[in-house]
Short mmCIF file of C-alpha atoms and ligand atoms in Angstrom, two decimals:
data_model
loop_
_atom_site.label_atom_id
_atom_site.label_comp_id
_atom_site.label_asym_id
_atom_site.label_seq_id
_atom_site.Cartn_x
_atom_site.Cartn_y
_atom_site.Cartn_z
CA UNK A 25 -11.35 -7.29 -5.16
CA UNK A 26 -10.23 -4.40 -3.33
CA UNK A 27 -11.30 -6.20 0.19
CA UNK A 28 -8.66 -8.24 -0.62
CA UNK A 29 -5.62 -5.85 -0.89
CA UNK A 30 -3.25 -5.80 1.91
CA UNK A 31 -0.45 -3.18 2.09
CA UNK A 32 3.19 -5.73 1.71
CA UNK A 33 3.98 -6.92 5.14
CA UNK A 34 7.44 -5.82 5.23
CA UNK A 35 6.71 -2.11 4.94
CA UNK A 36 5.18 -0.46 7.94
CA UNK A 37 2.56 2.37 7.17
CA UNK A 38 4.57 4.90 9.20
CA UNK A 39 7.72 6.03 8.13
CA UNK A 40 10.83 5.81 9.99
CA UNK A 41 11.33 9.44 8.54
CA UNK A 42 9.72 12.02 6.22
CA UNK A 43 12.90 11.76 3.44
CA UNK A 44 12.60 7.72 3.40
CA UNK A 45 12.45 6.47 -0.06
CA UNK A 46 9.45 4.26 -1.13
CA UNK A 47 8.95 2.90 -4.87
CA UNK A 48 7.48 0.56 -6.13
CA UNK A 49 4.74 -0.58 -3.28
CA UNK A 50 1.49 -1.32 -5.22
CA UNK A 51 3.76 -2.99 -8.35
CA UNK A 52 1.43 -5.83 -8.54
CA UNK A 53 -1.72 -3.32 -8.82
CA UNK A 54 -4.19 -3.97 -12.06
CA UNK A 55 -5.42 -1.41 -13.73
CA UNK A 56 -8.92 -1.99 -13.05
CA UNK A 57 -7.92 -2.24 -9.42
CA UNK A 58 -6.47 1.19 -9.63
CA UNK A 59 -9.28 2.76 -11.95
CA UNK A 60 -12.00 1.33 -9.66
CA UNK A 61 -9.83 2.83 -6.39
CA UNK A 62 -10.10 6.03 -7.97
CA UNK A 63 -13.84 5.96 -8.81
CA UNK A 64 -15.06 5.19 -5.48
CA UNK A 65 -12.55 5.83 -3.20
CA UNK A 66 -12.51 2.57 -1.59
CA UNK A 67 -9.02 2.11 -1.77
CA UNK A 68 -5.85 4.78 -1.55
CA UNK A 69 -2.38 4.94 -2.29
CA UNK A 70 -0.08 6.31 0.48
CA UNK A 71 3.28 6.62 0.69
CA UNK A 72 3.50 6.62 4.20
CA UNK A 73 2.07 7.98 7.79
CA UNK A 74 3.70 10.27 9.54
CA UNK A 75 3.02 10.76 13.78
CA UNK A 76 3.72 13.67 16.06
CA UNK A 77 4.35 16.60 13.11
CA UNK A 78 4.53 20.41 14.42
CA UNK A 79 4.60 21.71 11.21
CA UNK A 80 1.73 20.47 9.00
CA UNK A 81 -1.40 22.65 10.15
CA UNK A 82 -1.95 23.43 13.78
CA UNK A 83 -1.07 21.90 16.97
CA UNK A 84 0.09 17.81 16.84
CA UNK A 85 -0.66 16.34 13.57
CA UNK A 86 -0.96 13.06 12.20
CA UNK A 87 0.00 13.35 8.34
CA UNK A 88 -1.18 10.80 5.87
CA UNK A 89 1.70 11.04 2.26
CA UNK A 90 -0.31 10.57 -0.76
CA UNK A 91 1.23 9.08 -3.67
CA UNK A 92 0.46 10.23 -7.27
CA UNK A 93 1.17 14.36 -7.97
CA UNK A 94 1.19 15.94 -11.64
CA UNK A 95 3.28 18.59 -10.47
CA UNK A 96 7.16 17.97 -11.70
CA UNK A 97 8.23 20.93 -9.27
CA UNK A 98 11.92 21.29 -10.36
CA UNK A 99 12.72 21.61 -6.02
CA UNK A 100 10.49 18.18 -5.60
CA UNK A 101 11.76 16.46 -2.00
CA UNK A 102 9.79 13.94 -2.61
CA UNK A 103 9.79 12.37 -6.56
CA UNK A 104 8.79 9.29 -5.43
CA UNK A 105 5.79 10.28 -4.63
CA UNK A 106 5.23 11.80 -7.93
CA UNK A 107 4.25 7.98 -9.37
CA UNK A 108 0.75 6.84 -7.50
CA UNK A 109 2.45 3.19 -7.86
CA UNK A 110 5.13 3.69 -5.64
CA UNK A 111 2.48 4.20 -2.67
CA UNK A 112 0.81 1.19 -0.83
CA UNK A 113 -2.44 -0.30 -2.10
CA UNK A 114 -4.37 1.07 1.26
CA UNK A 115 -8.34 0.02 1.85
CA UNK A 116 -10.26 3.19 2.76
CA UNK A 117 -11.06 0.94 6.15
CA UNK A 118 -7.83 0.67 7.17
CA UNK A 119 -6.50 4.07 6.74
CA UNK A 120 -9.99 5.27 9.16
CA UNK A 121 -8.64 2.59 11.37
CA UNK A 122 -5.11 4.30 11.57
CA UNK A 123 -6.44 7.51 12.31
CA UNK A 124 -8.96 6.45 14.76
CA UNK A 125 -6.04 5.07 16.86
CA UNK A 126 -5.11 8.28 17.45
CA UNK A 127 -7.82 10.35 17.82
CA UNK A 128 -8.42 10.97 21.47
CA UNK A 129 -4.29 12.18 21.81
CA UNK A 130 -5.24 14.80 18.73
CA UNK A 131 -7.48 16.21 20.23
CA UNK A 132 -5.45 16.41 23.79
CA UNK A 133 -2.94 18.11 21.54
CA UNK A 134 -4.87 20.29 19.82
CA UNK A 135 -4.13 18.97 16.90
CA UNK A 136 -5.16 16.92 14.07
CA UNK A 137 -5.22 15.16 10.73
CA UNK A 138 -3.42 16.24 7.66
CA UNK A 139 -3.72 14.61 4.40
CA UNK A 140 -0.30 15.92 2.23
CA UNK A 141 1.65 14.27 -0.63
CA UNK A 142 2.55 14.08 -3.90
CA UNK A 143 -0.63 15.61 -4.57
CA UNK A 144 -3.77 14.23 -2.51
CA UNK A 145 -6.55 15.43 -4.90
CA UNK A 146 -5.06 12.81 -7.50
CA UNK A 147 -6.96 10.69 -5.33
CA UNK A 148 -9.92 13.04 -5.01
CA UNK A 149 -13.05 10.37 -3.75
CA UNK A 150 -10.64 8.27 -1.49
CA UNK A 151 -9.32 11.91 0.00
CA UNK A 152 -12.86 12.79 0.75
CA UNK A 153 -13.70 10.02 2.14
CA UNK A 154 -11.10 9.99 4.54
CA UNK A 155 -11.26 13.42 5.57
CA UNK A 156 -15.36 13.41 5.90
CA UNK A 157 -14.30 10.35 8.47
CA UNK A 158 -12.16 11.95 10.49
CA UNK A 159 -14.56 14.94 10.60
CA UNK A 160 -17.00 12.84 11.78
CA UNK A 161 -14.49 11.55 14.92
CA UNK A 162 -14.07 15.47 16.07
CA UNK A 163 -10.87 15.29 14.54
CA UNK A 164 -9.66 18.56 12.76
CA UNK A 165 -8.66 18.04 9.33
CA UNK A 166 -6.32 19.73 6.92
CA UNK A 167 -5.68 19.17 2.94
CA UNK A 168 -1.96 20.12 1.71
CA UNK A 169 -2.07 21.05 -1.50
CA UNK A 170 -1.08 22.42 -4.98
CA UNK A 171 -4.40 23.17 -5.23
CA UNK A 172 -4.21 22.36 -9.27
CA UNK A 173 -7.50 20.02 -9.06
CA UNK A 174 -9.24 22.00 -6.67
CA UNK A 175 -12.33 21.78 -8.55
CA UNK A 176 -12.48 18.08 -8.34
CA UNK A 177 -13.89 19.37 -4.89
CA UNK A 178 -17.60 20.05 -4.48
CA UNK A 179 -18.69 23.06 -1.75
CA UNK A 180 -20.08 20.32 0.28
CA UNK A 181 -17.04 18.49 0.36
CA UNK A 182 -14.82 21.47 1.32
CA UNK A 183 -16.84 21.63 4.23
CA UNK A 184 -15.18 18.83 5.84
CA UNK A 185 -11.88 20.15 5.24
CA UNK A 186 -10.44 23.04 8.51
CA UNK A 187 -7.65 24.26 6.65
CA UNK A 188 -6.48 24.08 3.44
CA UNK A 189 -2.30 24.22 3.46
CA UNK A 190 -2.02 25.54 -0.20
CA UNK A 191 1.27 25.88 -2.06
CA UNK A 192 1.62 28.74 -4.27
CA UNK A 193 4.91 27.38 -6.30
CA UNK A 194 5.67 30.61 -7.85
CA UNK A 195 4.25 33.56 -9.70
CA UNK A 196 3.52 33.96 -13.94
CA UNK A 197 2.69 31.46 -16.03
CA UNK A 198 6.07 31.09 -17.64
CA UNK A 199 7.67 30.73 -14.25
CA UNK A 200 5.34 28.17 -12.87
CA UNK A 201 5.31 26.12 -16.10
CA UNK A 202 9.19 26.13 -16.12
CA UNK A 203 9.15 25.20 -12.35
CA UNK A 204 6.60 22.78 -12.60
CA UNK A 205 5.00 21.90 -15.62
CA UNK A 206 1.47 23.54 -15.02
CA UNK A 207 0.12 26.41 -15.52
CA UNK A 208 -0.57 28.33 -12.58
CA UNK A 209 -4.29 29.90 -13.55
CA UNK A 210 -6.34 26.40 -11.31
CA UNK A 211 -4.35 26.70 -8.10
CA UNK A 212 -5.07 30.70 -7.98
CA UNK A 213 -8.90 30.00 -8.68
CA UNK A 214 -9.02 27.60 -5.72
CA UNK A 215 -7.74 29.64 -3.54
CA UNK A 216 -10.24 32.54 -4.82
CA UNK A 217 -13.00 29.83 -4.02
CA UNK A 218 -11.69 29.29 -1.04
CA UNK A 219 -11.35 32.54 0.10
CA UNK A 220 -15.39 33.09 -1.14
CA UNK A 221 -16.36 30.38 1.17
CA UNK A 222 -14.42 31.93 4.17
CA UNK A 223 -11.96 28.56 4.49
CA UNK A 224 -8.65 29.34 6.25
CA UNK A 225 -5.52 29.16 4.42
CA UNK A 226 -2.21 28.95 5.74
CA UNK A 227 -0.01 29.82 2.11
CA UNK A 228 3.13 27.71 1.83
CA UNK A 229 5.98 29.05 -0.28
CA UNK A 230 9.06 26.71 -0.76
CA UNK A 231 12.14 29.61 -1.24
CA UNK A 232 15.08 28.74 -3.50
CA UNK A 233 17.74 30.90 -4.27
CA UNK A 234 17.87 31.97 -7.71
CA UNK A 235 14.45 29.85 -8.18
CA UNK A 236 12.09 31.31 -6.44
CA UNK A 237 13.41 34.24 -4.86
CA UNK A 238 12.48 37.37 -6.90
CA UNK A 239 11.31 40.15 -5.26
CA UNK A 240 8.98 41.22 -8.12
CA UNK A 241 7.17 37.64 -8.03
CA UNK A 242 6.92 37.78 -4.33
CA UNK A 243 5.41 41.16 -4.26
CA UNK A 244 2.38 39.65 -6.35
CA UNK A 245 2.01 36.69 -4.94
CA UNK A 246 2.01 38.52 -1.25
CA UNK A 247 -0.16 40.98 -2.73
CA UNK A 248 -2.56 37.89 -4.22
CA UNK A 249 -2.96 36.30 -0.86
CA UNK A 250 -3.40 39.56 0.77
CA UNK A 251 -6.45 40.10 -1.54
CA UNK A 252 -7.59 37.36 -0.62
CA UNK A 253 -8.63 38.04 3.43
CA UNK A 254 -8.73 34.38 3.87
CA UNK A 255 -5.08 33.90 4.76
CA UNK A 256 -4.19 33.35 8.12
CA UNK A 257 -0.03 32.49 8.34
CA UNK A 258 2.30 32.27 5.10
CA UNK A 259 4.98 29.53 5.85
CA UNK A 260 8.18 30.52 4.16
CA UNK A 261 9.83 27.37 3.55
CA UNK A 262 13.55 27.32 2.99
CA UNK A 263 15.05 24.66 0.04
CA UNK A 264 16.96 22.23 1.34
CA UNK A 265 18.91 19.00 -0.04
CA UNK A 266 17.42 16.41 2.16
CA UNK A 267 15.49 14.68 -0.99
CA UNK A 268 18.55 14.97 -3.50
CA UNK A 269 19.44 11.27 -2.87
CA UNK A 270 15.69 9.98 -4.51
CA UNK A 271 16.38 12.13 -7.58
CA UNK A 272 19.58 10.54 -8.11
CA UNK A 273 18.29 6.76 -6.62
CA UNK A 274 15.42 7.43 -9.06
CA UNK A 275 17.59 8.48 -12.01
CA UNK A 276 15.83 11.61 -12.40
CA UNK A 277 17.85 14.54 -14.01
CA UNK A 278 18.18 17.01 -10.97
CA UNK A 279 18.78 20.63 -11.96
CA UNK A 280 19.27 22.06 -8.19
CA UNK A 281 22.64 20.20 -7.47
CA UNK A 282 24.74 22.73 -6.56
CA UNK A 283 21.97 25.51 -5.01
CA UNK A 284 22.69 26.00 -1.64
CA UNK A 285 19.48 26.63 1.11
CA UNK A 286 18.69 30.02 1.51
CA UNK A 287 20.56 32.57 3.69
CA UNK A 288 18.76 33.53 6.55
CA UNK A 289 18.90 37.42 5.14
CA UNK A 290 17.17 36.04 2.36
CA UNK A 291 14.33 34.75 4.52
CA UNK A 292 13.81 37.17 6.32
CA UNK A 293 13.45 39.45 3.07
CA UNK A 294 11.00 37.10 1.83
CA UNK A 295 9.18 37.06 4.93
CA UNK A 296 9.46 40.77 5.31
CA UNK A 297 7.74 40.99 2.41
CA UNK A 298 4.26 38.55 2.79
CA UNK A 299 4.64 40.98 6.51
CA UNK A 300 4.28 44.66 4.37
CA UNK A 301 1.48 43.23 2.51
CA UNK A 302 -0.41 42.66 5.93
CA UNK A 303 0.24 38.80 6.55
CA UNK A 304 1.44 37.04 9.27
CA UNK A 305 5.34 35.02 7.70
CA UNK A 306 7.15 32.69 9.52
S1 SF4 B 17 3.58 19.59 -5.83
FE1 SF4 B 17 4.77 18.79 -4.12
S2 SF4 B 17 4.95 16.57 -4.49
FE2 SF4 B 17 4.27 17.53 -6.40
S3 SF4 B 17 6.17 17.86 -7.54
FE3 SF4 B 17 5.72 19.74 -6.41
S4 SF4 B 17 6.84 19.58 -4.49
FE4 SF4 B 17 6.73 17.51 -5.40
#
């Protein structure tokens, strides 16, 4: 059954940018399609591919957008990806095919593959899969993530996985559930694991004024990934506006309206900090 699926014609697998809005793309979908997808991996849902990206892992990356997070990150760019059925219906087969295409220029480029999302590990076996593939080309491999369902991961598993990109949202539980609507306690224990199995991170931290910008939060979390010796860049990552449109296209009740991006002073506070702790903060 899954043999069968095609992504729709009329929507190309790469994006024509990383803000495009995409709903709606596996509509016709049965469950059992979907619940068999998820068991074996055989199938994915992807919002898009993205070529040529400096800032997803090292050198030149090729970015795969999962669809399907259970984050509800108040600060989302991206809330269409929050619904798995809003990605395309995309055989494992095809997406090793798309990555294989551009294997020999990642590795010219020092560069590689990068699964992101939504939240790839809501697609845990088909993630795998894919990764463990384009291990197996030579292809360095990176996993953005929230890191919530980091245990869905075995240690065998992790081994085909370079980096792990891991967003740390914010710090106490209060905050985090308020931001968005999890508890913090998995993400923190993956990257403990992580940092036992000597796996490099590179911490991502999207800054929001008034959000997300507490010094006293900061200070922990810089002091957390400190601990941690596994850490290798923090990537301060200042809000921006770019994905207001799909709240509003989406009719999703957007609380950040009238928050402005951070001022560079600001980032360079933030940054300053993750730096006093011992970290490298860009
Ligand atoms: S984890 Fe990422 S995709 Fe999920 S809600 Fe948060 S920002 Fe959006």
């Amino acid at each position: 059954m899954i043999n069968e699926l095609k992504a729709p014609q009329e929507v190309p697998l790469e994006g024509t940018n990383p803000f495009e809005l995409r709903v709606e793309l596996s509509k016709g979908v049965s469950e059992s399609v979907v619940k068999q997808a998820l068991e074996t991996g055989d199938l994915g849902f992807l919002h898009s591919f993205t070529t040529g990206s400096a800032v997803d892992g090292p050198g030149v990356r090729l970015v795969a957008w999962t669809a399907g997070c259970q984050f509800r990150c108040l600060y989302c760019h991206n809330p269409d990806t929050w619904n798995m059925m809003n990605g395309m219906a995309i055989p494992l087969e095809r997406a090793i095919a798309e990555v294989s295409k551009y294997r020999h220029g990642l590795k010219i480029m020092s560069g590689g593959f990068t699964l992101s999302g939504g939240e790839p590990l809501m697609q845990d076996r088909f993630v795998v899969r894919l990764l463990t593939a384009a291990k197996g080309m030579g292809i360095h491999t990176a996993l953005d993530t929230n890191g919530y369902l980091g245990e869905h991961l075995s240690d065998e598993e992790l081994d085909q996985i370079d980096i792990v990109l891991l967003d740390i949202k914010t710090w106490g539980r209060a905050r985090h559930r308020h931001l968005t609507g999890k508890d913090p306690g998995p993400t923190l224990e993956f990257a403990r694991r992580l940092a036992q199995r000597g796996k490099t991170i590179w911490l991502r931290y999207v800054l929001v004024p008034k959000l997300t910008d507490d010094e006293n939060d900061i200070s922990h979390i810089a002091a957390f990934a400190a601990g941690l010796g596994n850490v290798e860049r923090v990537d301060v990552l200042p809000f921006h506006q770019l994905g207001r449109y799909k709240w509003e296209k989406l009719g999703i009740d957007y609380k950040l309206n009238e928050v402005e991006p951070p001022a560079h002073d600001l980032v360079e506070r933030v940054c300053g900090q993750f730096r006093s702790a011992g970290l490298k903060a860009y």
